[in-house]
C-alpha cells in the first residue's frame, strides 16, 4: 500500500527541467510590461510625435481595457474544454503569434498622420487582450502542472526568479538599443534667441548626426528582439510543460458575484486599498521618470541607463526584503519599504541636475521599488488564508482574489498614466524640445515626487488599520494546517481502501 502511495507522489513530482520551462513562460509578460511601462509615453510624445492629449487617451484606454480583459479572459478560460494538449496551453500557443505581431506594430510609426491615434490605440488594446490570453492561462497553469502543493510552490519560486530577471531584461533591451540611436532635441524659439550670437555654432550642434528615422528604426529593432524572446519562451513552455489532467479548478462564478465575494472580506478590501495607493505612486514614478530624466534633468543620452540602475537595484534588493519580512513581519516591511523611497523621491527633484547624484538616488530608490514589487504578492496569500479560516465551506476561490487585485491595480494605473500625460498637455509640453516651458518642468517634478509621495502616505495610513498582523497570520496558518492534515488523513485512508 505504502509503495503505491509513494508511486502516486513520484508521478506528480516535477523535474528541475520542467520547473525551468514553466518559469520561462513568465518572462514575456514582464519584459513587454517593463518596455511599455518605461518607454511608451516618451515614444508616443517624442518619436510618434502625438499630441499629449491623444497620448493620454491611448495610455488610459489601453490600460483600462487591459484591466477589463483580465476577468473576462479568466471567465472564458475556466469554461474552455480539455484538449490533448491540456486546457491552458492551447490558449498560450494560439495567442502568441498575433500578440507578437501587435506588439511589433505598437512600435512602428505609420506613414500617415490622420489615423495615427487610432493605429496606436487599436494595436495597444489588441496586444493587451492577446497578452492576457497568454498570461491568465499561464498563471492558472500553476494549478495544473502538478497535484502536489509542494511541487507547485517550488515551480512558483522558479517563476518569480525568472520574472524578476525579465523586468531587468526588458529595461536593458529596450533602453540600450534605443539609447544608441537617441535623436537630438529640437531647439525652440527661446533657445535660438538666447544663442543668437552663437548662431553658427548652434546650427552645427543641432545638425542631426542621428535623425528621427534612426530612432524609429531603433525602437523597431528593440521590439523585434523582444518579439523573438516572446516566441522562444512560448515554445519552451509548450514543449517543456505537461498539464496534469487530475488537477481541476473549482466551478467559476460570475464577475459581479466574484467582486461581492472578495470585496466583502474586510482585510482584502483594506489590502487592495493600501496597494492601490502605493502602486499608483510607483506607477506615476515609472511612467514619467524617463521623460523627467530626459526633459527636466537634461539627461537625454543617459535616461535608459538610469532606468536600468533602478531595475538592477530592485532585483538585488529582493533577497533582502525576503529576509526582512520573515524577520520583522510583512506589515513592518511594507511600511519601511514604502517610506525608504520617499527621501530619494524628494531628493531627485530638489538637487540641481547632477548625473552622479541621480545614479546614486536611482540605486537607492530601486531598493524601495523592490518592496513594491514583492510585498503585494507576499501578503495576498495571508488574506486568502484568513478568508478560508472564516469561510471553511467556501473553497477554490483563490484565483478570484488574485485576478481582482490585478484588475484594480491595472485600472488605477490607466487612470494615473492618462491623467499624468494629460497634465503635460495642459502645461504645454513641446515634442523633442531641447528645453521645456517652466510649467512642464514643474508638472514632471510633481508627477515623480509630490504626487507619488502623497499617494504612498495615504496607502500607509490605510495600512495602519489592516488587521492581519504576524500573530493572526501564524494562527491562521496553524488552523489551515490542521484542516489540511485532516483532509490528507481521510484522503490517504481512501487511497489505501481503493488499492486494497
XYZ file of C-alpha atoms in Angstrom:
500
model
C 0.000 0.000 0.000
C 2.773 2.418 1.010
C 4.619 1.670 -2.268
C 1.516 2.552 -4.300
C 1.108 5.887 -2.442
C 4.808 6.710 -2.970
C 4.440 5.823 -6.663
C 1.472 8.252 -6.934
C 3.522 11.068 -5.304
C 6.537 10.353 -7.544
C 4.317 10.640 -10.646
C 3.331 14.172 -9.584
C 6.922 15.241 -8.949
C 8.332 17.850 -11.368
C 11.900 17.713 -12.635
C 14.152 20.791 -12.483
C 13.861 20.981 -16.289
C 10.020 21.075 -16.038
C 10.205 23.861 -13.457
C 12.647 25.935 -15.536
C 10.487 25.506 -18.673
C 7.420 26.577 -16.673
C 9.286 29.585 -15.189
C 10.488 30.769 -18.634
C 6.820 31.297 -19.579
C 6.617 34.181 -17.089
C 9.301 36.241 -18.863
C 7.266 37.659 -21.835
C 4.733 39.407 -19.583
C 7.461 41.129 -17.534
C 9.717 42.029 -20.493
C 6.928 43.625 -22.553
C 5.375 45.199 -19.429
C 8.646 46.928 -18.487
C 9.326 48.126 -22.044
C 5.804 49.589 -22.347
C 5.740 50.977 -18.786
C 9.012 52.899 -19.065
C 9.143 53.827 -22.752
C 5.660 54.037 -24.318
C 4.891 57.544 -23.060
C 8.178 59.073 -24.244
C 7.850 57.134 -27.551
C 4.337 58.452 -28.272
C 5.330 62.045 -27.423
C 8.830 62.337 -28.932
C 9.047 59.675 -31.666
C 5.476 59.212 -32.914
C 5.053 62.956 -32.092
C 1.457 62.693 -30.930
C -0.285 65.495 -29.103
C -0.042 64.818 -25.314
C -3.879 64.829 -25.127
C -4.134 61.913 -27.607
C -1.199 60.119 -25.968
C -3.054 60.313 -22.624
C -6.176 58.777 -24.227
C -4.117 55.883 -25.686
C -2.385 55.190 -22.355
C -5.593 55.375 -20.310
C -7.865 53.393 -22.654
C -5.133 50.751 -23.238
C -4.599 50.135 -19.513
C -8.323 50.285 -18.675
C -9.057 47.815 -21.492
C -6.288 45.557 -20.169
C -7.940 45.633 -16.727
C -11.337 44.625 -18.153
C -9.911 41.762 -20.252
C -8.341 40.020 -17.218
C -11.538 38.773 -15.546
C -13.209 38.288 -18.976
C -10.438 36.018 -20.285
C -10.322 34.244 -16.908
C -14.058 33.583 -17.243
C -13.607 32.152 -20.794
C -10.521 30.081 -19.898
C -12.318 28.439 -16.978
C -15.069 27.312 -19.377
C -12.765 26.065 -22.144
C -12.793 22.292 -22.854
C -9.915 19.907 -22.164
C -7.797 19.046 -25.241
C -4.998 16.524 -25.774
C -2.536 19.390 -25.107
C -4.416 20.394 -21.943
C -6.758 23.284 -21.177
C -4.312 26.168 -20.713
C -1.510 25.508 -23.238
C -3.701 25.936 -26.389
C -4.582 29.480 -25.228
C -0.888 30.283 -24.762
C 0.221 28.877 -28.147
C -2.633 30.327 -30.237
C -2.390 33.839 -28.760
C 1.420 34.157 -29.192
C 1.765 34.846 -32.983
C -0.874 37.615 -33.015
C 0.387 39.060 -29.705
C 3.910 39.324 -31.145
C 2.654 40.984 -34.354
C 0.515 43.551 -32.493
C 3.390 44.320 -30.072
C 5.736 44.976 -33.003
C 3.199 47.306 -34.657
C 2.868 49.392 -31.462
C 6.494 50.455 -32.012
C 6.051 51.188 -35.733
C 5.336 54.776 -36.837
C 2.780 54.572 -39.696
C 3.429 56.730 -42.805
C 0.178 58.720 -42.354
C -0.877 61.385 -39.848
C -4.685 61.300 -39.762
C -5.235 57.783 -38.415
C -2.133 57.602 -36.214
C -4.049 57.816 -32.905
C -6.452 55.041 -33.997
C -3.446 52.929 -35.104
C -1.742 53.045 -31.679
C -4.994 52.704 -29.725
C -6.077 49.674 -31.794
C -2.781 47.766 -31.627
C -2.196 48.641 -27.948
C -5.632 47.275 -26.994
C -5.235 44.215 -29.265
C -1.841 43.437 -27.715
C -3.179 43.823 -24.162
C -6.047 41.412 -24.998
C -3.765 38.801 -26.591
C -1.184 39.079 -23.820
C -3.984 38.488 -21.302
C -4.896 35.357 -23.318
C -1.291 34.254 -22.657
C -0.809 35.392 -19.058
C -4.125 34.392 -17.414
C -3.900 30.733 -18.585
C -0.202 30.773 -17.677
C -0.995 31.952 -14.117
C -3.717 29.292 -13.804
C -1.308 26.652 -15.181
C 0.252 26.510 -11.681
C -2.825 24.526 -10.602
C -2.389 22.048 -13.492
C 1.332 21.243 -13.595
C 1.085 19.030 -10.509
C -1.476 17.985 -7.913
C 1.224 18.243 -5.185
C 1.206 21.592 -3.315
C 4.940 21.338 -2.568
C 5.789 20.969 -6.279
C 3.584 23.949 -7.207
C 5.287 26.147 -4.585
C 8.713 25.127 -5.887
C 7.711 25.894 -9.506
C 6.326 29.294 -8.399
C 9.693 30.152 -6.775
C 11.439 29.409 -10.107
C 8.852 31.549 -11.901
C 9.334 34.562 -9.583
C 13.109 34.451 -10.174
C 12.674 34.453 -13.969
C 10.050 37.228 -13.799
C 12.376 39.484 -11.811
C 15.145 38.856 -14.376
C 12.541 39.607 -17.093
C 11.995 43.138 -15.744
C 15.756 43.816 -15.961
C 15.960 42.252 -19.437
C 13.017 44.336 -20.742
C 14.537 47.584 -19.439
C 18.004 46.646 -20.747
C 16.978 45.569 -24.270
C 14.632 48.492 -24.919
C 16.801 51.078 -23.169
C 20.191 50.150 -24.579
C 19.080 49.688 -28.202
C 17.012 52.902 -28.201
C 19.745 54.754 -26.286
C 22.252 54.089 -29.091
C 20.040 55.965 -31.578
C 18.601 58.787 -29.499
C 17.661 61.636 -31.871
C 18.872 65.093 -30.783
C 16.397 67.596 -29.391
C 14.983 70.459 -31.460
C 15.860 73.992 -30.319
C 12.804 76.157 -29.629
C 12.411 79.905 -30.240
C 13.799 80.647 -26.753
C 16.947 78.600 -27.421
C 17.592 80.391 -30.747
C 17.151 83.889 -29.257
C 19.382 83.002 -26.283
C 22.106 81.697 -28.609
C 21.726 84.308 -31.383
C 25.343 85.398 -31.018
C 26.464 81.775 -31.496
C 24.014 81.073 -34.303
C 26.564 79.257 -36.457
C 27.651 77.081 -33.512
C 24.015 76.327 -32.675
C 23.292 75.254 -36.232
C 26.332 72.954 -36.203
C 25.260 71.413 -32.871
C 21.654 70.926 -33.912
C 22.594 69.296 -37.212
C 21.239 65.782 -36.676
C 24.022 63.214 -36.632
C 21.299 60.742 -35.616
C 17.970 61.521 -37.249
C 14.465 60.736 -36.000
C 14.348 57.940 -38.605
C 17.271 56.236 -36.820
C 15.369 56.455 -33.524
C 12.245 54.959 -35.139
C 14.360 52.105 -36.532
C 15.957 51.531 -33.095
C 12.504 51.169 -31.458
C 11.539 48.617 -34.134
C 14.782 46.640 -33.659
C 14.229 46.581 -29.874
C 10.625 45.402 -30.337
C 11.824 42.757 -32.834
C 14.300 41.357 -30.273
C 11.591 41.298 -27.580
C 9.160 39.587 -30.010
C 11.778 36.882 -30.684
C 12.254 36.267 -26.936
C 8.429 36.159 -26.503
C 8.115 33.399 -29.170
C 11.070 31.382 -27.806
C 9.615 31.498 -24.273
C 6.214 30.284 -25.560
C 7.898 27.383 -27.439
C 9.943 26.351 -24.363
C 6.793 26.490 -22.189
C 4.718 24.421 -24.639
C 7.283 21.651 -25.102
C 8.642 21.639 -21.543
C 5.418 21.535 -19.515
C 2.670 18.926 -19.414
C -0.713 19.627 -17.837
C -1.945 17.220 -15.177
C -5.448 16.009 -16.091
C -6.145 15.065 -12.454
C -5.989 18.680 -11.281
C -9.111 20.756 -11.735
C -10.376 24.217 -10.964
C -13.495 24.988 -8.945
C -16.762 25.903 -10.646
C -16.298 29.514 -11.858
C -18.649 32.288 -10.757
C -19.833 35.492 -12.434
C -17.869 38.764 -12.476
C -20.109 40.780 -10.109
C -20.704 37.782 -7.859
C -16.891 37.485 -7.596
C -16.451 41.184 -6.711
C -19.111 40.857 -3.984
C -17.383 37.787 -2.536
C -13.814 39.150 -2.397
C -14.578 42.793 -1.527
C -16.923 41.619 1.228
C -13.872 40.302 3.080
C -12.602 43.278 5.151
C -8.839 42.524 5.262
C -8.778 42.001 1.466
C -10.592 45.306 0.804
C -8.087 47.152 3.071
C -5.068 45.434 1.478
C -6.292 46.279 -2.033
C -6.722 49.939 -0.989
C -3.215 50.020 0.543
C -1.550 48.663 -2.583
C -3.847 50.640 -4.869
C -2.407 53.883 -3.483
C 1.212 52.722 -3.081
C 1.333 51.064 -6.529
C -0.290 54.184 -8.044
C 2.583 56.201 -6.584
C 5.208 53.847 -8.047
C 3.368 53.694 -11.400
C 3.400 57.503 -11.660
C 7.145 57.385 -10.996
C 7.673 54.562 -13.548
C 5.537 56.169 -16.273
C 7.089 59.644 -16.043
C 10.669 59.031 -14.896
C 12.136 58.586 -18.405
C 10.573 61.884 -19.505
C 11.686 63.594 -16.277
C 15.309 62.443 -16.780
C 15.463 63.493 -20.437
C 13.448 66.750 -20.270
C 13.816 68.234 -16.775
C 17.230 66.877 -15.734
C 18.583 67.065 -19.308
C 19.997 63.509 -19.405
C 18.693 62.690 -22.878
C 21.506 60.213 -23.552
C 21.600 58.625 -20.087
C 17.973 58.080 -19.039
C 17.943 54.440 -20.219
C 20.995 53.679 -18.013
C 19.320 55.370 -15.024
C 16.234 53.154 -15.509
C 18.461 50.068 -15.747
C 20.170 51.009 -12.461
C 16.743 51.198 -10.747
C 15.729 47.732 -12.009
C 19.109 46.115 -11.175
C 18.984 47.624 -7.690
C 15.410 46.320 -7.243
C 16.494 42.813 -8.337
C 19.446 42.756 -5.924
C 17.254 44.030 -3.062
C 14.598 41.269 -3.302
C 16.550 38.722 -1.134
C 16.999 41.478 1.484
C 13.235 42.136 1.624
C 12.557 38.376 1.819
C 14.799 38.249 4.915
C 13.336 41.477 6.341
C 9.690 40.380 6.105
C 10.467 36.969 7.670
C 12.397 38.700 10.498
C 10.172 41.719 11.249
C 6.798 40.840 9.680
C 5.107 41.828 6.432
C 3.238 44.886 7.739
C 6.501 46.412 9.025
C 8.235 45.541 5.739
C 5.572 47.419 3.691
C 5.878 50.446 5.955
C 9.705 50.551 5.913
C 9.940 49.698 2.194
C 7.492 52.419 1.143
C 8.942 55.072 3.476
C 12.537 54.293 2.408
C 11.913 55.542 -1.133
C 10.302 58.873 -0.122
C 13.542 60.786 0.769
C 15.023 59.846 -2.622
C 11.873 60.919 -4.493
C 12.188 64.325 -2.815
C 15.982 64.495 -3.276
C 15.896 63.831 -7.046
C 13.798 66.974 -7.677
C 15.500 69.207 -5.088
C 19.134 68.622 -6.064
C 20.302 70.520 -9.131
C 20.828 68.380 -12.253
C 23.785 66.117 -11.431
C 24.292 62.767 -13.166
C 26.259 61.053 -10.350
C 23.708 62.135 -7.703
C 20.883 60.894 -9.968
C 22.551 57.459 -10.316
C 23.001 57.195 -6.506
C 19.393 58.274 -5.879
C 18.132 55.820 -8.534
C 20.051 52.915 -6.974
C 18.651 53.727 -3.514
C 15.116 54.185 -4.911
C 15.365 50.729 -6.535
C 15.537 49.169 -3.047
C 12.094 50.660 -2.279
C 10.765 49.638 -5.711
C 11.702 46.005 -4.877
C 9.445 46.169 -1.825
C 6.598 47.497 -4.002
C 7.047 44.562 -6.447
C 7.427 41.789 -3.881
C 5.200 42.592 -0.910
C 1.703 42.622 -2.515
C 2.230 39.060 -3.790
C 3.640 38.078 -0.416
C 0.628 39.435 1.545
C -2.211 38.278 -0.722
C -1.868 34.597 0.375
C -2.359 35.727 4.010
C -5.684 37.346 3.088
C -6.760 34.216 1.187
C -5.843 32.079 4.232
C -7.817 34.430 6.510
C -10.837 34.109 4.181
C -10.582 30.291 4.211
C -10.407 30.212 8.019
C -13.531 32.379 8.289
C -15.329 30.573 5.416
C -14.229 26.922 5.621
C -17.074 25.741 3.338
C -16.249 28.259 0.560
C -13.250 26.785 -1.278
C -11.494 27.149 -4.626
C -11.792 30.958 -4.910
C -8.049 31.722 -4.671
C -7.879 32.843 -8.326
C -10.597 35.461 -7.708
C -8.524 37.273 -5.073
C -5.547 37.472 -7.445
C -7.486 38.391 -10.603
C -9.435 41.222 -8.924
C -6.271 42.603 -7.334
C -4.695 42.723 -10.822
C -7.925 44.252 -12.206
C -7.961 47.143 -9.690
C -4.241 47.936 -9.998
C -4.306 47.905 -13.825
C -7.368 50.135 -13.925
C -5.743 52.559 -11.481
C -2.506 52.578 -13.496
C -4.521 53.518 -16.593
C -6.050 56.470 -14.756
C -2.651 57.593 -13.383
C -0.908 57.438 -16.785
C -3.818 59.106 -18.553
C -4.052 61.976 -16.070
C -0.260 62.497 -15.933
C 0.091 62.691 -19.737
C -2.969 64.947 -19.955
C -1.440 67.292 -17.365
C 1.655 67.591 -19.608
C -0.664 68.706 -22.419
C -2.129 71.461 -20.213
C 1.405 72.503 -19.186
C 2.379 72.967 -22.864
C 4.774 70.068 -23.499
C 6.926 70.551 -26.651
C 7.685 67.319 -28.525
C 11.501 66.727 -28.677
C 12.126 70.238 -27.349
C 15.655 70.970 -26.045
C 14.054 72.977 -23.270
C 10.512 72.752 -21.936
C 8.322 75.531 -20.504
C 8.701 76.051 -16.745
C 5.151 74.666 -16.280
C 6.205 71.320 -17.861
C 9.275 71.033 -15.589
C 7.096 71.766 -12.549
C 4.458 69.224 -13.684
C 7.094 66.498 -14.160
C 8.544 67.240 -10.713
C 5.070 66.879 -9.193
C 4.464 63.619 -11.103
C 7.707 61.918 -9.979
C 7.893 63.365 -6.463
C 4.981 65.162 -4.768
C 2.119 63.033 -6.171
C 3.785 59.607 -5.543
C 4.812 60.665 -2.007
C 1.234 61.767 -1.187
C -0.235 58.506 -2.596
C 2.263 56.328 -0.668
C 1.465 58.161 2.605
C -2.314 57.666 2.051
C -1.651 53.946 1.473
C 0.352 53.700 4.710
C -2.450 55.418 6.690
C -4.879 52.706 5.438
C -2.240 50.048 6.296
C -2.487 51.147 9.955
C -5.997 49.613 10.074
C -5.015 46.414 8.227
C -5.951 43.696 10.762
C -3.693 40.746 9.827
C -0.543 41.031 11.944
C 2.054 38.293 12.497
C 0.151 36.749 15.410
C -3.081 36.405 13.430
C -1.172 35.185 10.366
C 0.556 32.395 12.308
C -2.768 31.465 13.978
C -4.486 31.175 10.563
C -1.595 29.113 9.241
C -1.869 26.664 12.152
C -5.665 26.300 11.744
C -5.357 25.685 7.982
C -2.569 23.147 8.501
C -4.822 21.230 10.882
C -7.614 21.278 8.259
C -5.208 20.050 5.548
C -3.821 17.304 7.808
C -7.358 16.073 8.485
C -8.119 16.123 4.724
C -4.825 14.335 3.947
C -5.578 11.634 6.533
C -9.005 10.972 5.039
C -7.500 11.037 1.503
C -4.802 8.501 2.481
C -7.471 6.236 4.012
C -9.492 6.441 0.768
C -6.390 5.672 -1.366
C -5.467 2.669 0.796
C -9.058 1.390 0.647
C -9.145 1.754 -3.146
C -5.809 -0.095 -3.518
C -6.983 -2.914 -1.209
